[in-house]
Coordinates of C-alpha atoms in Angstrom, one line a residue:
Chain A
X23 CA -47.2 -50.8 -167.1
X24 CA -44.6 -48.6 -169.3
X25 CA -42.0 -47.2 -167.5
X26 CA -42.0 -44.1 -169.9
X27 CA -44.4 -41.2 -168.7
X28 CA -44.1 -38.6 -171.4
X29 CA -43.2 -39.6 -175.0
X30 CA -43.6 -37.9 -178.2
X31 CA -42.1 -39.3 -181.8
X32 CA -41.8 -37.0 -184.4
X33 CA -44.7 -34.3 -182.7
X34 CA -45.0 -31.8 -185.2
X35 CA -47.1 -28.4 -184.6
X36 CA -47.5 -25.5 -187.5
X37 CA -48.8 -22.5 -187.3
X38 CA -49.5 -20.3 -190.3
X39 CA -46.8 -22.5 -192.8
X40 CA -43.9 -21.9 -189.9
X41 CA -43.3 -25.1 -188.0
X42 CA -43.1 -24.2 -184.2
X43 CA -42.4 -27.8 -183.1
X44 CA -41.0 -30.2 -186.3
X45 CA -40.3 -33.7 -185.6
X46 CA -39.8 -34.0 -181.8
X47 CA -38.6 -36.8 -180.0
X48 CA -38.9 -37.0 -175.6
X49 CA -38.7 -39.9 -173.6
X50 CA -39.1 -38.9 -169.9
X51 CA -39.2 -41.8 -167.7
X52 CA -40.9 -42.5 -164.2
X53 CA -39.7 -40.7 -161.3
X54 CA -37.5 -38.1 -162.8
X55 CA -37.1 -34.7 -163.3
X56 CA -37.0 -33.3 -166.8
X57 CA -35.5 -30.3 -167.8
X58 CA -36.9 -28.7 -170.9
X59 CA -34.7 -26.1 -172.5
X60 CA -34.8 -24.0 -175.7
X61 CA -34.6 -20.4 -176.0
X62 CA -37.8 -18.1 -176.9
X63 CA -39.5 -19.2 -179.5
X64 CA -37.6 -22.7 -179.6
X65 CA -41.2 -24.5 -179.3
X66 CA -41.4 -25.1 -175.6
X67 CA -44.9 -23.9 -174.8
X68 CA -46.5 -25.1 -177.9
X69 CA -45.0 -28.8 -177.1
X70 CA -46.1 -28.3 -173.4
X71 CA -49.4 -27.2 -175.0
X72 CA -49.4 -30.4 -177.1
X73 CA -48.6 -32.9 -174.7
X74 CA -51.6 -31.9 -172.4
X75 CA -53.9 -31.5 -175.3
X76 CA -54.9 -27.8 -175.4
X77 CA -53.7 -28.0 -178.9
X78 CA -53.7 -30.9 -182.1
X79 CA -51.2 -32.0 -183.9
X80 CA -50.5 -31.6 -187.3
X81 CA -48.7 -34.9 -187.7
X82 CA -46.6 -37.7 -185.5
X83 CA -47.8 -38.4 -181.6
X84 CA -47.4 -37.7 -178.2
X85 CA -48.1 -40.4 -175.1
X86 CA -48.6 -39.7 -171.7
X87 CA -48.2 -42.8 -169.1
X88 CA -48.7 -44.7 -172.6
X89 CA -51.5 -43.6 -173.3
X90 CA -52.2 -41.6 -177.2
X91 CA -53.1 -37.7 -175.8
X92 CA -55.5 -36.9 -178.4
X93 CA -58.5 -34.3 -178.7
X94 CA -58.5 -31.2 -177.3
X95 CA -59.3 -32.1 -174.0
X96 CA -57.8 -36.1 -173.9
X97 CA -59.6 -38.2 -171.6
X98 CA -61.1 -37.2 -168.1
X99 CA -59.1 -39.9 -166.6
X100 CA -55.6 -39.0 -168.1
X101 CA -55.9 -35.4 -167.1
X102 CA -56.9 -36.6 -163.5
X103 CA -53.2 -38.1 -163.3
X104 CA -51.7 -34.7 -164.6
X105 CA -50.8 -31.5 -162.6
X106 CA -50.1 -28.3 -164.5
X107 CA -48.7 -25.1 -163.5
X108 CA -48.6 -22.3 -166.4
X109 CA -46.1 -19.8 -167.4
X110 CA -48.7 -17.3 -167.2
X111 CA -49.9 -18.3 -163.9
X112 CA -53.3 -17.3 -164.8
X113 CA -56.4 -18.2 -161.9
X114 CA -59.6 -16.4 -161.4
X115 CA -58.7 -13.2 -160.0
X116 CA -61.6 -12.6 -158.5
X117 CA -61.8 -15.4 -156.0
X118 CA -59.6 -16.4 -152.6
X119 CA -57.4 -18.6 -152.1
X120 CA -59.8 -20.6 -149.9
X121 CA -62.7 -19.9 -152.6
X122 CA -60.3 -21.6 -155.4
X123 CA -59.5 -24.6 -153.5
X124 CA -63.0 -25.2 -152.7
X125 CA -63.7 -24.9 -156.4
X126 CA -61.2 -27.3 -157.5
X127 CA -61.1 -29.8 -155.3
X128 CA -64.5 -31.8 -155.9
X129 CA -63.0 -32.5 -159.4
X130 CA -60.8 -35.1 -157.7
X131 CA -61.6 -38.0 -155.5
X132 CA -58.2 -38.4 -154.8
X133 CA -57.8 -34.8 -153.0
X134 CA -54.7 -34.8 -150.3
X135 CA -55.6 -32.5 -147.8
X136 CA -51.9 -33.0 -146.5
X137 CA -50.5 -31.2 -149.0
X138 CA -53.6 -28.7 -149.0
X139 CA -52.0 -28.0 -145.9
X140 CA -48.3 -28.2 -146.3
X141 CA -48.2 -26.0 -149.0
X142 CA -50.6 -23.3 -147.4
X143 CA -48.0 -22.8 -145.1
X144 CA -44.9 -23.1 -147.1
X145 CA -46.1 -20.3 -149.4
X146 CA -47.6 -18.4 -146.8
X147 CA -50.9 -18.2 -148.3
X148 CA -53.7 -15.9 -146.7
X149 CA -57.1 -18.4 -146.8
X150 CA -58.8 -15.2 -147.2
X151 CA -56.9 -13.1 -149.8
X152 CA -58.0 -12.6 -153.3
X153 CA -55.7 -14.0 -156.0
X154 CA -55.6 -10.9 -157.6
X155 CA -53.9 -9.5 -154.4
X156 CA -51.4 -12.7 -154.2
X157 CA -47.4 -11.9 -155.4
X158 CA -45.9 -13.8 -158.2
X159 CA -44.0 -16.5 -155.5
X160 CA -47.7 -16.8 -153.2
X161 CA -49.7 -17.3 -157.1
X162 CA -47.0 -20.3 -158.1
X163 CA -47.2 -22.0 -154.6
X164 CA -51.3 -21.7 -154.8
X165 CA -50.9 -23.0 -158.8
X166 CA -48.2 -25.7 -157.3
X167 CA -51.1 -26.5 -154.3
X168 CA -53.6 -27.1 -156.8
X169 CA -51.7 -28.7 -159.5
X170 CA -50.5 -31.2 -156.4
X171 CA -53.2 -31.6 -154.2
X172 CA -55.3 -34.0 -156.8
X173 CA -52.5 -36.4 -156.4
X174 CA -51.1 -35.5 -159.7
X175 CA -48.4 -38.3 -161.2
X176 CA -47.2 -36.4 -163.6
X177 CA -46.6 -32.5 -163.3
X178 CA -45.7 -30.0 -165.7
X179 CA -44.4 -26.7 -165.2
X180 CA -43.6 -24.2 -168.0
X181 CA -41.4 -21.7 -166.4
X182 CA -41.9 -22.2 -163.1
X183 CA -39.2 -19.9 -161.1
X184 CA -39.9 -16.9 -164.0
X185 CA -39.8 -13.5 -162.0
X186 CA -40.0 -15.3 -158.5
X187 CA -37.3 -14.0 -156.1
X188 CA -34.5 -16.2 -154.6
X189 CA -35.8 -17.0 -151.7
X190 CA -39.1 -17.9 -153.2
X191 CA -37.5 -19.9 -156.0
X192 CA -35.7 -22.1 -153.1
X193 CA -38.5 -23.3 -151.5
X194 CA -39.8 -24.0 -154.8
X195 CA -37.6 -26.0 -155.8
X196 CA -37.2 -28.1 -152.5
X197 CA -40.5 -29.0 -152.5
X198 CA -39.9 -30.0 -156.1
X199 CA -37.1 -32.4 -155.4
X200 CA -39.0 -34.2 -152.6
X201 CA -41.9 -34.9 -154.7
X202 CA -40.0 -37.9 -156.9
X203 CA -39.4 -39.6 -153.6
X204 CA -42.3 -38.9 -151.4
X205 CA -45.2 -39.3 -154.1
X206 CA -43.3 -40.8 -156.8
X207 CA -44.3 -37.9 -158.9
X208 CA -42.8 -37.5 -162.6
X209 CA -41.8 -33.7 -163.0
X210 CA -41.3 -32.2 -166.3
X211 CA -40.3 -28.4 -166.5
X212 CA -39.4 -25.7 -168.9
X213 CA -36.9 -23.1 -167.6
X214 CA -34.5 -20.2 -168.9
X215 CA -32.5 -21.0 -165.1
X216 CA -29.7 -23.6 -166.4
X217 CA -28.3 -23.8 -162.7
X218 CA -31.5 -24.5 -161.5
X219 CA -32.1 -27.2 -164.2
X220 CA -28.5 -28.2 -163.2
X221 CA -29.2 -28.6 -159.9
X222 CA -32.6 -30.6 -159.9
X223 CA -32.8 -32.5 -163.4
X224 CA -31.8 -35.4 -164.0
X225 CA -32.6 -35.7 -167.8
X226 CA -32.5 -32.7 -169.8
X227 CA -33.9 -31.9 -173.6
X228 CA -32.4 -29.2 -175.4
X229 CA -34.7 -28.3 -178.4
X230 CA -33.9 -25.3 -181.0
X231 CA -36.3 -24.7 -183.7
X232 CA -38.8 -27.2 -182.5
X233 CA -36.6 -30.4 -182.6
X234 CA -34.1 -31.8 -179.7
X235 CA -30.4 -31.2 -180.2
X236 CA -29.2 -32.6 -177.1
X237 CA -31.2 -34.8 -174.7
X238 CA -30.0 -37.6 -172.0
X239 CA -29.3 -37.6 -168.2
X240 CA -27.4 -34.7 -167.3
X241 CA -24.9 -36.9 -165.2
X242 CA -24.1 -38.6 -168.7
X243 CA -24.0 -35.9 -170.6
X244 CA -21.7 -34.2 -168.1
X245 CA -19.2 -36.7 -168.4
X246 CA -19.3 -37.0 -172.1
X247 CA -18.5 -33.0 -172.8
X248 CA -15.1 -31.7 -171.8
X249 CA -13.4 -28.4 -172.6
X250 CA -10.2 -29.0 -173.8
X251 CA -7.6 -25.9 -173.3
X252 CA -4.6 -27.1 -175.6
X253 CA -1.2 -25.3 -175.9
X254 CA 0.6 -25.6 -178.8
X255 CA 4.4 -23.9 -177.9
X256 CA 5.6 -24.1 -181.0
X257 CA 2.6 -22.3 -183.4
X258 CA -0.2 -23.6 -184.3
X259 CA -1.9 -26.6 -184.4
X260 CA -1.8 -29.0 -187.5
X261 CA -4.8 -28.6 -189.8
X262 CA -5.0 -32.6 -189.5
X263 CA -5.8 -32.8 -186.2
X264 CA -8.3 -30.2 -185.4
X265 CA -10.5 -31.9 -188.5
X266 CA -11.8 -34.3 -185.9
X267 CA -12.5 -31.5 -183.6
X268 CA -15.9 -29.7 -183.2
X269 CA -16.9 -26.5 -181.4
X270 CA -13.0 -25.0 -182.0
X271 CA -12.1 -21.7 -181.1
X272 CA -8.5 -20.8 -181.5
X273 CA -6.8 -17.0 -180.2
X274 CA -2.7 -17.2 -181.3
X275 CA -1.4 -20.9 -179.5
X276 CA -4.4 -21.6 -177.8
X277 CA -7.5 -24.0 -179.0
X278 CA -10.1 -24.1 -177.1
X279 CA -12.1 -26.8 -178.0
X280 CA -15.9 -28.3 -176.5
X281 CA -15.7 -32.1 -177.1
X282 CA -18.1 -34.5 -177.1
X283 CA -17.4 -38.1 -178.5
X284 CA -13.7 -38.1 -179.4
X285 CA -12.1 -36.0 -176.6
X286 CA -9.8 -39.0 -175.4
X287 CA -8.5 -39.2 -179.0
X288 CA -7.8 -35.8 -179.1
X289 CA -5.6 -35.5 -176.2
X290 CA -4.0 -38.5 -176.9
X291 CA -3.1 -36.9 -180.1
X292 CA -1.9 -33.9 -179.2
X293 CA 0.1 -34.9 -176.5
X294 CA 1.8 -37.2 -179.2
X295 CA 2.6 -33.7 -180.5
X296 CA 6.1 -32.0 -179.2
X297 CA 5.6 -28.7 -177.2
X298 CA 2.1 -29.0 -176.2
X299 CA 0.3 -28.7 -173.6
X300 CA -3.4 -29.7 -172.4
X301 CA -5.5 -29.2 -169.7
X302 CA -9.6 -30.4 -169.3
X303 CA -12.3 -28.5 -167.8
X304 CA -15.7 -29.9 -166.6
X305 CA -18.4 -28.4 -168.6
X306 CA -21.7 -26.6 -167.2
X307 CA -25.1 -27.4 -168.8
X308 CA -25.0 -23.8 -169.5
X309 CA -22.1 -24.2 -171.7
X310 CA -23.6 -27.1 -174.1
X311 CA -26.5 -24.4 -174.4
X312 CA -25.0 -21.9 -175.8
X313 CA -22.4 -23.8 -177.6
X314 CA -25.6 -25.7 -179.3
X315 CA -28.2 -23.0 -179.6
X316 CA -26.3 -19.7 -178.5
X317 CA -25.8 -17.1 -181.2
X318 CA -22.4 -17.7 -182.9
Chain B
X23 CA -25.6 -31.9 -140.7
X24 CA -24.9 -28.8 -143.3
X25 CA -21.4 -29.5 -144.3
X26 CA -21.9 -30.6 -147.5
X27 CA -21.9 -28.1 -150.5
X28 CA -22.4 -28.3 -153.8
X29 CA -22.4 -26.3 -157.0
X30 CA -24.5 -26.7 -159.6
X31 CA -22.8 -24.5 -162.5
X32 CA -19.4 -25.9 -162.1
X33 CA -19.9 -28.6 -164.7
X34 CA -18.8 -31.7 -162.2
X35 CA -21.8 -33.7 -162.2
X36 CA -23.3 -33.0 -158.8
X37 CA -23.0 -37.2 -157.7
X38 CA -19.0 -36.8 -158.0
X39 CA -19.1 -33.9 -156.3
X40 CA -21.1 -35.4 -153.5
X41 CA -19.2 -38.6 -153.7
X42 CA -16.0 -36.3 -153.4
X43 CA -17.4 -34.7 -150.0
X44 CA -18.1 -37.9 -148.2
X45 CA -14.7 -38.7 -148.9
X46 CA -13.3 -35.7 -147.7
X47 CA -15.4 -35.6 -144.3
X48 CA -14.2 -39.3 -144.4
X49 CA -10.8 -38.3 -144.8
X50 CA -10.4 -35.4 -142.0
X51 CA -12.3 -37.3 -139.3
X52 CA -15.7 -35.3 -139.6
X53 CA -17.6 -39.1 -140.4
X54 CA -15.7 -42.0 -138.9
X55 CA -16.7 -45.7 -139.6
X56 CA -20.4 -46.4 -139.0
X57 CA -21.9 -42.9 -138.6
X58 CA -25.0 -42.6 -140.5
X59 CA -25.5 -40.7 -143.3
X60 CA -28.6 -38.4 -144.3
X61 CA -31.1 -40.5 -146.0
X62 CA -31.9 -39.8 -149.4
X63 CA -34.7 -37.8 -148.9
X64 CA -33.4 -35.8 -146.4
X65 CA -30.2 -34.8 -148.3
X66 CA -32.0 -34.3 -151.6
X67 CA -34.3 -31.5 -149.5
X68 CA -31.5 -30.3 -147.9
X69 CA -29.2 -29.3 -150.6
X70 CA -32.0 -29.3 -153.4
X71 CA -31.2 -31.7 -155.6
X72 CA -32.4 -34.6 -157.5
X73 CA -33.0 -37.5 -155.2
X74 CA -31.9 -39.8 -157.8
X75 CA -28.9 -37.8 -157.9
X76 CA -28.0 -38.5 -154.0
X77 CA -28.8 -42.1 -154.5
X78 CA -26.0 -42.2 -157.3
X79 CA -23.6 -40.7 -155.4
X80 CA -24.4 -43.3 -152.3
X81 CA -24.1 -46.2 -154.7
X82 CA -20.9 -45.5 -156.3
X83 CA -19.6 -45.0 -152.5
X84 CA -20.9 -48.3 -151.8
X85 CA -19.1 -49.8 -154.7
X86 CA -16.0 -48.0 -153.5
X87 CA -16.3 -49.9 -150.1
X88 CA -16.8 -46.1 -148.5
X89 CA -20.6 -46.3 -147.4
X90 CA -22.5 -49.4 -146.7
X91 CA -26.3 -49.5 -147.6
X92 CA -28.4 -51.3 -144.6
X93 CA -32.0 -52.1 -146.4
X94 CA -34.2 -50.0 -144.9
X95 CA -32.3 -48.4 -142.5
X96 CA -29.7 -46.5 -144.8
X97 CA -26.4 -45.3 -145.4
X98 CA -23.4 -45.8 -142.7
X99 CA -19.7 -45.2 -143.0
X100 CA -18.1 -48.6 -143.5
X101 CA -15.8 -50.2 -141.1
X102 CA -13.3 -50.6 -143.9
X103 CA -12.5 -46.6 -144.3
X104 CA -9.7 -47.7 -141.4
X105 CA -7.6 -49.4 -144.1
X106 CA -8.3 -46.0 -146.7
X107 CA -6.7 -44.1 -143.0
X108 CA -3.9 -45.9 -143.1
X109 CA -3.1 -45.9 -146.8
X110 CA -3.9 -42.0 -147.1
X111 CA -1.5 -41.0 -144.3
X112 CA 1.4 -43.3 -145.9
X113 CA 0.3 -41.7 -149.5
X114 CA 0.2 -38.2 -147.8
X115 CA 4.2 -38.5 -146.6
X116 CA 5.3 -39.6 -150.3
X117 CA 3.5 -36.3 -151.6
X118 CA 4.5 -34.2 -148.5
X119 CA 8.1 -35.2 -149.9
X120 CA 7.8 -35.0 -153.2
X121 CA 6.2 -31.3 -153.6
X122 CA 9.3 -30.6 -151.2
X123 CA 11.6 -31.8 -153.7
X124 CA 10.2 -29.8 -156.5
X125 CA 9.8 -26.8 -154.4
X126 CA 13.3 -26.9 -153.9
X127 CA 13.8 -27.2 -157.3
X128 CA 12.2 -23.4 -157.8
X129 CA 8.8 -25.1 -158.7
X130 CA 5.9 -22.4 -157.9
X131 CA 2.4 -23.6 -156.0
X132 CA 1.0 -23.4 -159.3
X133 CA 3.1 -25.3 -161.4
X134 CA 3.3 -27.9 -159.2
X135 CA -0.6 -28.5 -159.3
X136 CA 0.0 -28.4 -162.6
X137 CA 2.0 -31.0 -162.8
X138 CA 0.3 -33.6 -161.0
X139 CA -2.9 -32.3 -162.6
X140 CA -1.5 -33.3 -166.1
X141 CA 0.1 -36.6 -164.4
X142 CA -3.7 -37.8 -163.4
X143 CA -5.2 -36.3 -166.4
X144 CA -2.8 -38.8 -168.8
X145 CA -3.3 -41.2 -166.9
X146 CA -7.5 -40.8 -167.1
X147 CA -7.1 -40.7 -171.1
X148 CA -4.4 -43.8 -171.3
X149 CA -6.9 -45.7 -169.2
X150 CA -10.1 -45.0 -171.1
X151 CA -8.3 -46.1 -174.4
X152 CA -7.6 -49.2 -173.3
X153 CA -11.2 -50.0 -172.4
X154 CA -11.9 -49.2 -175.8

């Protein structure tokens, strides 16, 4: 048995000649949680969309629990082992809560009526109320319930926490973070919230324009980025040593500089220099966001 | 048991900062040697985080010689933090002196966490170049 749940190598998806996902790589292994980033129109949706075959290809492939995903549906028994819950958190509107859960449930063998439970009463969920009637945080928990229940292995979320309130989005997200441990489900989410992804990923992927710019765990890549606030007393820096240096922003003595791979050269460096003066921040996940796919 | 807090946008990956708690409660007598800790579950429910994350951070202490991992029964405060007592109560009269000494120099609150902030942040750099 592979160890890798979700993987895709070069996945590429075009619509009408513009490619909305070109050449992606993603490796998400057992047991975590993935955070999926991009900004609108970065190819999210259309690689979640991919990945549980609601659309083809045009070229390269995607794997789930090693296993090709291909046609538009994939295989009865591959889809058994997924859970997913949509951005647009679409269910028929017409039917209750207790109506839905009837509905779905003889699908799966496997059905957990522990978790039926558990998260009837976490979300607060009236049996007997129409979906149509539900709010946005009561539609995500039923979606979360039935994406769950069928003892999913794998879940996907595409914007799960979009327009929930705070409290709403905490209990979310606990109930996320348990289910690694307890079930040993694999959880792979798209979000905008980058201190929610900081708080329960593990991994992260950033992808802009339908590739992945940044990917690993997030305790690595933490370590690896510093912000480097340097001082130069005496004017500015020399030309030679900010060539080394990406991500550089400079106002009169001070460069501000997001490093990466070479940041213990560069302070060595510069505090080789006379009259300088440098100090290192820790980096948020939000910051290697914007400094990768921000507008600047 | 509430007192630990993290935060997630700070840019510290959440383990250190979790590793850096223990420590602290360690240090000012809120866990003594051979209270138990939350298990992994628990904590990761309890501050919402990744339970991978938590079982990092109990490693690492482990490693350190802070926490000792019982198979199946969890994490507990290890006998040896005594030793860390001692040696943080000597290290905390060399600093109480020192930032004395520079405070009666003129040296401002600021400046002198400024100082020993650049001291340990040298000595970070100087030590990752040589395991290069």
């Amino acid at each position: 048995m592979s160890n890798i749940i979700v993987e895709t190598k070069g996945l590429r998806k075009v619509f009408e000649g513009r490619p909305a996902v070109d050449g992606l790589d993603l490796r998400v292994e057992a047991g975590s949680i993935f955070g999926f980033l991009g900004r609108n129109g970065a190819g999210k949706t259309t690689t979640i969309r991919l990945l549980l075959g609601f659309l083809r290809a045009g070229s390269g492939e995607a794997r789930l629990f090693g296993e090709a995903v291909s046609g538009p549906v994939g295989g009865v028994d591959l889809r058994r082992r997924i859970g997913f819950v949509s951005e647009s958190k679409h269910l028929y509107p017409y039917m209750t809560v207790r109506q839905i859960i009837r509905f779905t449930r003889p699908f799966f063998p496997g059905w957990r009526d522990d978790l039926e439970r558990r998260y009837l009463e976490i979300f607060d969920l009236p049996p007997n109320r129409k979906i149509s009637a539900l709010s946005k945080g009561m539609r995500t928990g039923l979606m979360l319930l039935l994406a769950i229940s069928h003892r999913a292995e794998l879940l996907i979320l595409d914007e799960p926490t979009d327009g929930l309130d705070p409290a709403v989005t905490e209990i979310l997200l606990r109930e996320l973070v348990a289910l690694p441990a307890s079930e040993g489900t694999t959880i792979f989410f798209s979000s905008h919230q980058l201190t929610e992804v900081d708080q329960i990923a593990d991994h992260v992927a950033i992808i802009h324009l339908g590739r992945t710019v940044v990917s690993g765990a997030l305790d690595d890549l933490k370590g690896q980025y510093q912000r480097l606030r340097v001082v130069f007393q005496h004017g500015p820096p020399p030309v030679s040593w900010l060539e080394g240096a990406e991500h550089v922003r400079q106002e009169g003595r001070t460069v501000s500089i997001l490093a990466s791979h070479n940041v213990e050269a560069l302070v060595q460096q510069a505090r080789s220099l006379p009259g300088v003066s440098v100090e290192r921040h820790p980096v948020s996940l939000k910051e290697i966001f914007l400094e990768h796919v921000g507008n600047n | 048991m509430t007192f630990f807090r993290l935060n997630a946008s700070s840019g510290v990956p959440l383990y250190l900062q979790l590793m850096e708690q223990v420590k602290h409660a360690v240090e000012t007598g809120a866990l003594g040697p051979g209270d138990q800790l939350p298990t992994i579950r628990a904590l990761a429910q309890e501050l919402v985080m990744n339970s991978n994350t938590v079982v990092r951070a109990y490693r690492e202490l482990e490693h350190e010689g802070i926490v000792e991992l019982r198979h199946g029964l969890g994490a507990f405060i290890s006998h040896s933090v005594e030793e860390r007592h001692k040696l943080m109560r000597k290290a905390q009269t060399v600093v109480q002196s020192t930032v004395e000494r520079l405070r009666s120099l003129g040296a401002t609150e600021e400046e002198i966490r400024r100082l020993f902030e650049n001291e340990l942040s040298a000595i970070h750099s100087e030590r990752l170049v040589e395991k290069q």
